[in-house]
Amino acid sequence: MASFDDFVKPYGLVDKVDAFGYLDYLRTQPDGRAKRGQVILVTADTPLKASRGEGKTTTTIALIDALRERGVDAAAVLRQPSMGITAAGSKGGASGGGKSSLAHPELVDWGLCGEMAAIENAQNLLVSFAEKAVDEGVLDTILLPRVSEVPSRALRQIMVDRGKADIPERVVLTPTCELMQIVVLSRSMEEVSRRVAAMTAGTKDGRPVLFGSFVDLWRITNMLSDAVKPAMTTTQAGSPVYVHCGPFANVSLGIPSLVSVQMACARHDLVVVEAGYGADAGAQKWLDIAAREFGAQWPAAAVVVTRATTWRDDPALRWRYPFHVRRMEGLGIPAFPLVNLWEGEDGEVDDLRRTTDQLGLRRPIIGNLFRDGGSALAAQLDDFIEVLQEGRSHGAQAPAEALRSHKGMDLVDQLRWIASSAYGVPAGRVVCGPDFMDSLAAARALCKGQGLDLNDLVPVAVKSPATMTDDDSAPEAERTVTLKKVEAHTGAGLIQVNLTKSLTTPMPKIV
Amino acid sequence: MASFDDFVKPYGLVDKVDAFGYLDYLRTQPDGRAKRGQVILVTADTPLKASRGEGKTTTTIALIDALRERGVDAAAVLRQPSMGITAAGSKGGASGGGKSSLAHPELVDWGLCGEMAAIENAQNLLVSFAEKAVDEGVLDTILLPRVSEVPSRALRQIMVDRGKADIPERVVLTPTCELMQIVVLSRSMEEVSRRVAAMTAGTKDGRPVLFGSFVDLWRITNMLSDAVKPAMTTTQAGSPVYVHCGPFANVSLGIPSLVSVQMACARHDLVVVEAGYGADAGAQKWLDIAAREFGAQWPAAAVVVTRATTWRDDPALRWRYPFHVRRMEGLGIPAFPLVNLWEGEDGEVDDLRRTTDQLGLRRPIIGNLFRDGGSALAAQLDDFIEVLQEGRSHGAQAPAEALRSHKGMDLVDQLRWIASSAYGVPAGRVVCGPDFMDSLAAARALCKGQGLDLNDLVPVAVKSPATMTDDDSAPEAERTVTLKKVEAHTGAGLIQVNLTKSLTTPMPKIV
């Protein structure tokens, strides 16, 4: 009789789990030895600046340490940080901080077991195969971008085959690429393979050409054989943590792989899942993409992280935090405010309690998690644990409406729905930018050419992580959302939609 | 009391060894518990085509399996193949074949534990830091190329920062880059760090600028922390094999890391080391670079692999194989011919024996290693084992002349020496191509600007793997070697010298 351990191999300082194999094994086990863990979504306020984190990873780590201190079998699922960005010093790592840290932050921050690098090489190899297809007349225009895990301003716009074909290209950051999305969403290597086959390589005489028509798919799946396995490690306090895939909720999914969450749910009672940036980014994507369209777990509760400064630094943006919390509650997800205190902010606890009280939110969980770790939270988790126990005994589920697929709905209507539900901008104030309809028409034609209805692709908002609308500081009645352009990721089954203040560059520079 | 096992961690299907730590530990152990293994160099005839291997890896694997069958404590040290090239299908992997294979060829061929990818990312990050230095006015011209593990014709010549600075660049294949050379040659992380600091980033107003002047070196060494650890695996028959670093003996070092060989020598009586391409490539580099200038082990014997076809396919090139074998013997290295038979060639054994006999070579070891594995060799190893035992009891060493450093000798004289000793072309027929002296003067000035004498850098020949001279088919008296250009790798302490039919493109295409 197999067990979980048969799917685990030590990998230096961490373990790697053959999650595809383990989930397959569970499916064939009639005795149903798997747990049915509840997912807690850790999300946050929209950050005041794109580079500013509210401390979601630190919170996630402190939270599971505290829950385990309370006797709850809790685990965390984190996203793998972008090594390039960390190495470059553009951003801290994503392995917590202080007492709320992973056992091996240096490893997680610096490339883990090479997962991101393997995905980078595999997508770049697809581009090289596309080049060969151009040489052989199978393709005339390559649409898939090359990727780099290392940020470089100079790679934003490049010209390849200089002096010969002189082809303009752009390079995108690995964690945001279509192949990363495929690894995040797939539940088996067969699914990875099928999705890679359905990726659009480019066009020939204007008609789409898919990778499946000219690439040996086993070459790509071979390259990904270790990258698809979640890493397993612990917090410094020894709580179990899984790390797998996808940062950058502003330009991509920004959530950990679906298999890593599914596996964790089969092994633990509570699974704390971190989603990137604010609730308008990673949480919106977990709910509207992962849960609704790809069968991921609907959260039994949410923890919405913020800093004490939310209510003082920018009064014009104060509306965002309660908006996020209320949106979760409106979806039937008990949403707990959590204030991650910085040094010198201990005196603000009473004020913060008053503020959340006035806003009609649940009693906030407050602590300096960097300094005090999970112990700062353990005593404050009575309500939280109770709500989850109630949810479990009542079999709380997602509202049927929240899980009804939007596939087939007109894309612009889908985007109006997102703007209204996640950004607070009604349908009437969602406007199309000057190039949007052309971009949409082109993408629709490309989809049609491969027998796909563009409306069946799931939209992924691409926008600044620091704003939800064209101007978050404007009065509510004047806020708008401008749609700018689309790009189909046919393999992942997604359509990237640039909106509001979307990034104009595909790659960060070193700062 | 520590032991070797304390420096080993499982890493998926293989183990990784902290070789730096283990060698440090051995240095501090007064009881000298280390073995003093003899190195056997596996080299080959110059291949008839660049893409053709003679079967060195297959031979290396069969040889240690056979030696162990004979009761000898033998291990192999292999180079890590270029995953990109394998993935692209341009070349087979480098994990042997048939019965002479590694236990996990799929792993070794497809990226191993991400070592190559980490080196790629680290060198690319150095380029990104150089970009930042340009933005900050510290640098005006970047000289270090970006690297890619994935081959791409279109990346040979690129233009970055398109539409703004429009800077022409080239991309080189990861296994050939300076950072890979540094990992091959370094014996501690401090040495890696020191060498990275001494890498030339570029120039400011014509004066060289080193990376050490503006990069936090710990960022680079952090990225390399797993990549510097050799992988440890076995053949399918269970013989121990270490795999670490550097293919491509035609354009770079083409030898495994020096620490992996040193570590293997501390643990085994016989260590079979594979060097890339023909004896004019990897073996020349092992002897003249690794052993003479960087303190690597002088071989106690060599095995010179060839195919049965060597003596029939191209009569004009027949001179090369005996030249290689005699060169080794001339250096006091007993050199055993080994003929790696293909299917259908079993009937040629007698003919092959006659040929080697006529050439005055040692009795050849002959077998179909793919089909029969080490068993095909075991009975033929009497002479081989005897020679090594004699060498051991007589304390055979390298001739003093062979180990006397060439540092400080005029570079052109050093190259004349290589042409004469390794390619059979006397000094007088080594000619300078039209741009060579300019290229040399520029490199000399760049070195001088950082207080370095170019003549202290060790030359690395960059040439087609299929030729040693401008025309190997020409009569002996007419063969020449043309020097084309140089490029200093100041961090690695090497100077790349393009000669004869050197590659004109820095990167292969997918074929």
Coordinates of N, CA, C and O in Angstrom, one line a residue, chain A residues 9-14 83-84 86-90 106-107 110 112-114 117-118 120-122 124-126 128-129 131-132 134-135 146 148-165 167-170 218-220 222-223 225-226 505 509-511, chain B residues 9-14 83-84 86-90 106-107 110 112-114 117-118 120-122 124-126 128-129 131-132 134-135 146 148-165 167-170 218-220 222-223 225-226 505 509-511:
Chain A
K9 N 10.5 13.1 -2.4 CA 12.0 12.9 -2.5 C 12.7 14.1 -1.9 O 12.3 15.2 -2.2
P10 N 13.7 13.8 -1.1 CA 14.5 14.9 -0.6 C 15.2 15.6 -1.7 O 15.6 14.9 -2.7
Y11 N 15.3 16.9 -1.7 CA 15.9 17.7 -2.7 C 16.8 18.8 -2.1 O 16.3 19.9 -2.0
G12 N 17.9 18.3 -1.7 CA 18.8 19.3 -0.9 C 18.1 19.6 0.4 O 17.7 18.7 1.2
L13 N 17.9 20.9 0.7 CA 17.3 21.3 2.0 C 15.8 21.2 2.1 O 15.2 21.4 3.1
V14 N 15.2 20.9 0.9 CA 13.7 20.7 1.0 C 13.3 19.4 0.4 O 14.2 18.6 0.0
M83 N 13.1 34.7 -8.4 CA 14.5 34.8 -8.0 C 15.3 36.0 -8.6 O 16.0 36.6 -7.9
G84 N 15.0 36.2 -9.8 CA 15.7 37.3 -10.5 C 15.5 38.6 -9.8 O 16.4 39.4 -9.6
T86 N 14.6 39.1 -6.7 CA 15.3 39.1 -5.4 C 16.8 39.3 -5.6 O 17.4 40.1 -4.9
A87 N 17.3 38.5 -6.5 CA 18.8 38.6 -6.7 C 19.2 40.0 -7.1 O 20.2 40.5 -6.7
A88 N 18.3 40.6 -7.9 CA 18.7 41.9 -8.3 C 18.5 43.0 -7.2 O 18.9 44.1 -7.4
G89 N 17.8 42.6 -6.1 CA 17.6 43.5 -5.0 C 16.4 44.5 -5.3 O 16.2 45.4 -4.5
S90 N 15.6 44.2 -6.3 CA 14.5 45.1 -6.7 C 13.4 45.0 -5.6 O 12.6 45.8 -5.5
E106 N 16.8 31.5 2.3 CA 17.9 31.7 1.3 C 17.6 30.8 0.0 O 17.9 31.2 -1.1
L107 N 17.1 29.6 0.3 CA 16.8 28.7 -0.8 C 15.6 29.1 -1.6 O 15.6 29.2 -2.8
W110 N 16.2 32.2 -3.7 CA 17.3 32.1 -4.7 C 17.1 31.0 -5.6 O 18.1 30.3 -5.9
L112 N 15.1 28.2 -5.5 CA 14.5 26.9 -5.0 C 15.2 25.8 -5.7 O 16.4 25.7 -5.6
C113 N 14.5 24.9 -6.3 CA 15.1 23.7 -7.0 C 15.2 23.9 -8.5 O 15.1 22.9 -9.2
G114 N 15.2 25.2 -8.9 CA 15.3 25.4 -10.4 C 14.0 25.3 -11.1 O 14.0 25.3 -12.4
A117 N 13.6 28.3 -13.5 CA 14.6 28.2 -14.6 C 14.2 27.2 -15.6 O 14.4 27.4 -16.8
A118 N 13.6 26.1 -15.1 CA 13.2 25.1 -16.1 C 12.1 25.6 -17.0 O 12.0 25.3 -18.2
E120 N 11.5 28.7 -17.7 CA 12.1 29.7 -18.6 C 12.7 28.9 -19.8 O 12.5 29.3 -20.9
N121 N 13.5 27.9 -19.5 CA 14.2 27.2 -20.6 C 13.2 26.5 -21.5 O 13.3 26.5 -22.7
A122 N 12.1 26.0 -20.9 CA 11.1 25.3 -21.8 C 10.4 26.3 -22.7 O 10.2 26.0 -23.9
N124 N 11.5 29.2 -23.7 CA 12.5 29.7 -24.7 C 12.8 28.6 -25.7 O 13.0 28.9 -26.9
L125 N 12.7 27.4 -25.3 CA 12.9 26.3 -26.3 C 11.7 26.3 -27.3 O 11.9 26.1 -28.5
L126 N 10.5 26.5 -26.8 CA 9.4 26.6 -27.7 C 9.6 27.7 -28.8 O 9.3 27.5 -29.9
S128 N 12.5 28.7 -29.8 CA 13.5 28.2 -30.7 C 12.9 27.3 -31.8 O 13.3 27.3 -32.9
F129 N 12.0 26.4 -31.3 CA 11.3 25.5 -32.2 C 10.5 26.3 -33.2 O 10.4 26.0 -34.4
E131 N 11.3 29.3 -34.3 CA 12.3 29.8 -35.3 C 12.6 28.8 -36.3 O 12.6 29.1 -37.5
K132 N 12.7 27.6 -35.9 CA 13.0 26.5 -36.9 C 11.8 26.3 -37.8 O 12.0 26.1 -39.0
V134 N 9.8 28.7 -38.7 CA 9.9 29.8 -39.7 C 10.9 29.4 -40.8 O 10.6 29.5 -42.0
D135 N 12.0 28.9 -40.4 CA 13.0 28.4 -41.4 C 12.4 27.4 -42.4 O 12.8 27.4 -43.6
R146 N 9.9 35.3 -25.8 CA 11.0 34.7 -25.0 C 10.8 35.2 -23.5 O 10.2 36.2 -23.3
S148 N 12.7 35.7 -19.5 CA 14.0 35.7 -18.7 C 13.6 35.9 -17.2 O 12.7 36.6 -16.9
E149 N 14.2 35.1 -16.4 CA 14.0 35.2 -15.0 C 14.8 36.4 -14.4 O 14.5 36.8 -13.3
V150 N 15.7 36.8 -15.1 CA 16.6 37.9 -14.6 C 16.0 39.2 -15.2 O 15.9 39.3 -16.5
P151 N 15.7 40.2 -14.4 CA 15.1 41.4 -15.0 C 16.2 42.2 -15.7 O 17.4 42.2 -15.3
S152 N 15.8 42.9 -16.8 CA 16.8 43.6 -17.6 C 16.0 44.7 -18.4 O 15.2 44.3 -19.2
R153 N 16.3 45.9 -18.1 CA 15.6 47.0 -18.8 C 15.8 46.8 -20.3 O 14.9 47.0 -21.1
A154 N 17.0 46.5 -20.7 CA 17.4 46.5 -22.1 C 16.7 45.3 -22.9 O 16.7 45.3 -24.1
L155 N 16.1 44.4 -22.1 CA 15.5 43.3 -22.8 C 14.0 43.5 -23.1 O 13.3 42.7 -23.7
R156 N 13.5 44.7 -22.6 CA 12.1 45.0 -22.8 C 11.7 44.9 -24.3 O 10.7 44.4 -24.7
Q157 N 12.6 45.6 -25.1 CA 12.4 45.6 -26.5 C 13.7 45.2 -27.1 O 14.7 45.8 -26.9
I158 N 13.7 44.1 -27.9 CA 14.9 43.7 -28.5 C 14.7 43.5 -30.0 O 13.5 43.5 -30.5
M159 N 15.8 43.3 -30.8 CA 15.7 42.9 -32.2 C 16.5 41.7 -32.3 O 17.7 41.7 -31.8
V160 N 15.9 40.6 -32.7 CA 16.7 39.3 -32.9 C 17.1 39.1 -34.4 O 16.5 39.8 -35.2
D161 N 18.0 38.2 -34.6 CA 18.5 37.9 -35.9 C 19.0 39.3 -36.6 O 18.7 39.5 -37.7
R162 N 19.7 40.0 -35.8 CA 20.2 41.4 -36.2 C 21.1 41.2 -37.4 O 21.9 40.4 -37.5
G163 N 20.8 42.2 -38.4 CA 21.6 42.2 -39.6 C 21.1 41.2 -40.7 O 21.5 41.3 -41.8
K164 N 20.1 40.4 -40.3 CA 19.5 39.4 -41.3 C 18.0 39.7 -41.3 O 17.6 40.7 -42.0
A165 N 17.2 39.0 -40.5 CA 15.8 39.2 -40.6 C 15.4 40.4 -39.8 O 14.3 41.0 -40.1
I167 N 14.1 41.0 -36.6 CA 12.8 40.8 -36.1 C 12.6 41.4 -34.7 O 13.3 41.1 -33.7
P168 N 11.7 42.4 -34.5 CA 11.5 43.0 -33.2 C 10.8 42.0 -32.3 O 9.9 41.2 -32.7
E169 N 11.3 41.9 -31.1 CA 10.7 41.0 -30.1 C 10.7 41.7 -28.7 O 11.3 42.7 -28.5
R170 N 9.9 41.2 -27.8 CA 10.0 41.6 -26.4 C 10.3 40.4 -25.6 O 10.0 39.3 -26.0
W218 N 7.0 15.7 -25.8 CA 7.8 15.1 -24.7 C 9.1 15.9 -24.4 O 9.6 15.8 -23.3
R219 N 9.6 16.6 -25.4 CA 10.8 17.4 -25.0 C 10.4 18.5 -24.0 O 11.2 18.7 -23.1
I220 N 9.3 19.1 -24.1 CA 8.9 20.1 -23.2 C 8.5 19.5 -21.8 O 8.9 20.0 -20.8
N222 N 9.5 16.7 -20.6 CA 10.7 16.2 -19.9 C 11.4 17.4 -19.2 O 11.9 17.2 -18.1
M223 N 11.5 18.5 -19.8 CA 12.2 19.7 -19.2 C 11.4 20.1 -17.9 O 12.0 20.7 -17.0
S225 N 9.8 18.1 -15.8 CA 9.5 17.0 -15.0 C 9.7 17.3 -13.5 O 8.9 16.8 -12.6
D226 N 10.7 18.0 -13.1 CA 10.8 18.4 -11.7 C 10.1 19.7 -11.4 O 9.7 19.9 -10.3
T505 N 5.7 48.1 -19.7 CA 6.9 47.4 -20.0 C 6.8 45.9 -19.5 O 6.2 45.7 -18.4
K509 N 13.2 46.7 -14.3 CA 14.6 47.0 -14.4 C 15.2 46.8 -13.0 O 14.4 46.7 -12.0
I510 N 16.5 46.7 -12.9 CA 17.1 46.6 -11.6 C 17.1 48.0 -11.0 O 17.5 48.9 -11.6
V511 N 16.7 48.0 -9.7 CA 16.6 49.3 -9.1 C 17.6 49.4 -7.8 O 18.0 48.3 -7.4
Chain B
K9 N 23.9 15.3 0.1 CA 22.4 15.4 0.3 C 21.7 14.8 -0.9 O 22.1 15.1 -2.0
P10 N 20.7 14.0 -0.7 CA 19.9 13.5 -1.8 C 19.2 14.7 -2.5 O 18.8 15.7 -1.8
Y11 N 19.1 14.6 -3.8 CA 18.6 15.7 -4.6 C 17.7 15.0 -5.7 O 18.2 14.9 -6.8
G12 N 16.5 14.6 -5.3 CA 15.7 13.9 -6.3 C 16.3 12.6 -6.5 O 16.7 11.8 -5.6
L13 N 16.6 12.2 -7.8 CA 17.1 10.9 -8.2 C 18.6 10.8 -8.0 O 19.2 9.7 -8.1
V14 N 19.3 11.9 -7.7 CA 20.7 11.8 -7.6 C 21.1 12.4 -6.2 O 20.2 12.9 -5.5
M83 N 21.8 20.8 -21.7 CA 20.4 20.4 -21.8 C 19.7 21.0 -23.0 O 18.9 20.4 -23.7
G84 N 20.0 22.3 -23.3 CA 19.4 22.9 -24.4 C 19.6 22.2 -25.7 O 18.7 22.0 -26.5
T86 N 20.4 19.1 -26.1 CA 19.7 17.8 -26.0 C 18.2 18.0 -26.3 O 17.6 17.3 -27.1
A87 N 17.6 18.9 -25.5 CA 16.2 19.2 -25.7 C 15.8 19.5 -27.1 O 14.8 19.1 -27.6
A88 N 16.7 20.3 -27.7 CA 16.4 20.7 -29.1 C 16.6 19.6 -30.1 O 16.2 19.7 -31.2
G89 N 17.3 18.5 -29.6 CA 17.4 17.4 -30.5 C 18.6 17.6 -31.5 O 18.8 16.8 -32.4
S90 N 19.5 18.6 -31.2 CA 20.6 18.9 -32.1 C 21.7 17.8 -31.9 O 22.5 17.6 -32.8
E106 N 17.8 10.3 -18.3 CA 16.8 11.4 -18.6 C 17.1 12.6 -17.7 O 16.8 13.7 -18.1
L107 N 17.6 12.4 -16.5 CA 17.8 13.5 -15.6 C 19.1 14.2 -16.0 O 19.1 15.5 -16.1
W110 N 18.6 16.2 -19.1 CA 17.5 17.3 -19.1 C 17.7 18.3 -18.0 O 16.7 18.6 -17.3
L112 N 19.7 18.1 -15.2 CA 20.2 17.6 -13.9 C 19.5 18.4 -12.8 O 18.3 18.4 -12.7
C113 N 20.2 19.0 -11.9 CA 19.6 19.7 -10.8 C 19.6 21.2 -11.0 O 19.6 22.0 -10.0
G114 N 19.5 21.6 -12.2 CA 19.5 23.1 -12.5 C 20.8 23.8 -12.4 O 20.8 25.1 -12.4
A117 N 21.3 26.1 -15.5 CA 20.3 27.2 -15.4 C 20.7 28.2 -14.4 O 20.6 29.4 -14.6
A118 N 21.3 27.8 -13.3 CA 21.7 28.8 -12.3 C 22.9 29.6 -12.8 O 23.0 30.8 -12.5
E120 N 23.5 30.2 -15.9 CA 22.9 31.1 -16.9 C 22.3 32.3 -16.2 O 22.6 33.5 -16.6
N121 N 21.5 32.1 -15.2 CA 20.9 33.2 -14.6 C 21.9 34.2 -13.9 O 21.7 35.4 -13.9
A122 N 22.9 33.6 -13.3 CA 23.9 34.4 -12.6 C 24.7 35.3 -13.6 O 24.9 36.4 -13.4
N124 N 23.6 36.2 -16.6 CA 22.7 37.2 -17.1 C 22.4 38.3 -16.1 O 22.3 39.5 -16.4
L125 N 22.4 37.9 -14.8 CA 22.2 39.0 -13.8 C 23.4 39.9 -13.7 O 23.3 41.1 -13.6
L126 N 24.6 39.4 -14.0 CA 25.8 40.3 -14.0 C 25.6 41.3 -15.2 O 25.9 42.5 -15.0
S128 N 22.8 42.4 -16.3 CA 21.8 43.3 -15.8 C 22.4 44.4 -14.9 O 22.0 45.5 -14.9
F129 N 23.2 43.9 -14.0 CA 23.9 44.9 -13.1 C 24.8 45.8 -13.9 O 24.9 47.0 -13.6
E131 N 24.1 46.8 -16.9 CA 23.1 47.8 -17.5 C 22.9 48.9 -16.5 O 22.8 50.1 -16.9
K132 N 22.7 48.5 -15.3 CA 22.4 49.5 -14.2 C 23.6 50.4 -14.1 O 23.5 51.6 -13.9
V134 N 25.6 51.2 -16.4 CA 25.6 52.2 -17.5 C 24.7 53.3 -17.2 O 25.0 54.5 -17.3
D135 N 23.5 53.0 -16.6 CA 22.5 54.0 -16.3 C 23.1 55.0 -15.3 O 22.8 56.2 -15.2
R146 N 25.4 38.1 -22.7 CA 24.3 37.3 -22.1 C 24.4 35.9 -22.5 O 25.1 35.6 -23.6
S148 N 22.5 31.9 -23.0 CA 21.2 31.1 -23.0 C 21.6 29.6 -23.1 O 22.5 29.2 -23.8
E149 N 20.9 28.8 -22.3 CA 21.1 27.4 -22.4 C 20.3 26.8 -23.6 O 20.6 25.7 -24.0
V150 N 19.4 27.5 -24.0 CA 18.6 27.1 -25.2 C 19.2 27.6 -26.5 O 19.3 28.8 -26.6
P151 N 19.5 26.8 -27.4 CA 20.1 27.3 -28.7 C 19.0 28.0 -29.5 O 17.9 27.7 -29.5
S152 N 19.5 29.1 -30.1 CA 18.6 29.9 -31.0 C 19.4 30.6 -32.0 O 20.2 31.5 -31.6
R153 N 19.1 30.3 -33.2 CA 19.9 31.0 -34.3 C 19.7 32.5 -34.2 O 20.6 33.3 -34.4
A154 N 18.4 32.9 -33.9 CA 18.1 34.3 -33.9 C 18.8 35.1 -32.8 O 18.8 36.3 -32.8
L155 N 19.3 34.4 -31.8 CA 20.0 35.1 -30.7 C 21.4 35.3 -30.9 O 22.1 35.9 -30.1
R156 N 22.0 34.8 -32.0 CA 23.4 35.0 -32.3 C 23.8 36.4 -32.3 O 24.8 36.9 -31.7
Q157 N 23.0 37.2 -33.0 CA 23.2 38.7 -33.0 C 21.8 39.3 -32.7 O 20.8 39.1 -33.3
I158 N 21.9 40.1 -31.6 CA 20.6 40.8 -31.3 C 20.9 42.3 -31.0 O 22.1 42.7 -31.0
M159 N 19.8 43.0 -30.9 CA 19.9 44.4 -30.6 C 19.1 44.6 -29.3 O 17.9 44.2 -29.3
V160 N 19.6 45.1 -28.2 CA 18.8 45.3 -27.1 C 18.5 46.8 -26.9 O 19.1 47.6 -27.5
D161 N 17.5 47.0 -26.0 CA 17.1 48.4 -25.8 C 16.6 49.0 -27.1 O 16.9 50.2 -27.4
R162 N 15.9 48.2 -27.9 CA 15.5 48.6 -29.2 C 14.7 49.9 -29.2 O 13.8 50.1 -28.3
G163 N 15.0 50.8 -30.1 CA 14.2 52.0 -30.1 C 14.7 53.1 -29.2 O 14.3 54.3 -29.3
K164 N 15.6 52.7 -28.3 CA 16.2 53.7 -27.4 C 17.7 53.7 -27.7 O 18.2 54.4 -28.6
A165 N 18.5 53.0 -26.9 CA 19.9 53.0 -27.1 C 20.4 52.1 -28.3 O 21.4 52.4 -28.8
I167 N 21.5 48.9 -28.7 CA 22.9 48.3 -28.5 C 23.0 46.9 -29.1 O 22.3 46.0 -28.8
P168 N 24.0 46.8 -30.0 CA 24.2 45.4 -30.6 C 24.8 44.5 -29.5 O 25.7 44.9 -28.8
E169 N 24.3 43.3 -29.5 CA 24.8 42.3 -28.5 C 24.8 40.9 -29.2 O 24.2 40.7 -30.2
R170 N 25.6 40.0 -28.6 CA 25.5 38.6 -29.0 C 25.1 37.8 -27.8 O 25.4 38.2 -26.6
W218 N 27.9 38.6 -3.1 CA 27.1 37.5 -2.4 C 25.8 37.2 -3.2 O 25.3 36.1 -3.1
R219 N 25.4 38.2 -4.0 CA 24.2 37.9 -4.8 C 24.5 36.8 -5.8 O 23.7 35.9 -6.1
I220 N 25.7 36.9 -6.4 CA 26.1 35.9 -7.4 C 26.4 34.5 -6.7 O 26.0 33.5 -7.2
N222 N 25.3 33.4 -3.9 CA 24.0 32.8 -3.5 C 23.4 32.0 -4.6 O 22.9 30.9 -4.4
M223 N 23.4 32.6 -5.8 CA 22.7 32.0 -6.9 C 23.4 30.7 -7.3 O 22.8 29.8 -7.9
S225 N 25.0 28.6 -5.2 CA 25.3 27.8 -4.1 C 25.0 26.3 -4.3 O 25.7 25.4 -3.8
D226 N 24.0 26.0 -5.1 CA 23.8 24.5 -5.5 C 24.6 24.1 -6.7 O 25.0 23.0 -6.9
T505 N 29.7 31.6 -35.2 CA 28.5 32.0 -34.5 C 28.6 31.5 -33.1 O 29.2 30.5 -32.8
K509 N 22.1 26.5 -33.9 CA 20.7 26.6 -34.2 C 20.1 25.2 -33.9 O 20.8 24.2 -33.8
I510 N 18.8 25.1 -33.9 CA 18.1 23.9 -33.7 C 18.1 23.2 -35.1 O 17.8 23.8 -36.1
V511 N 18.6 21.9 -35.1 CA 18.6 21.2 -36.4 C 17.7 20.0 -36.4 O 17.2 19.7 -35.4

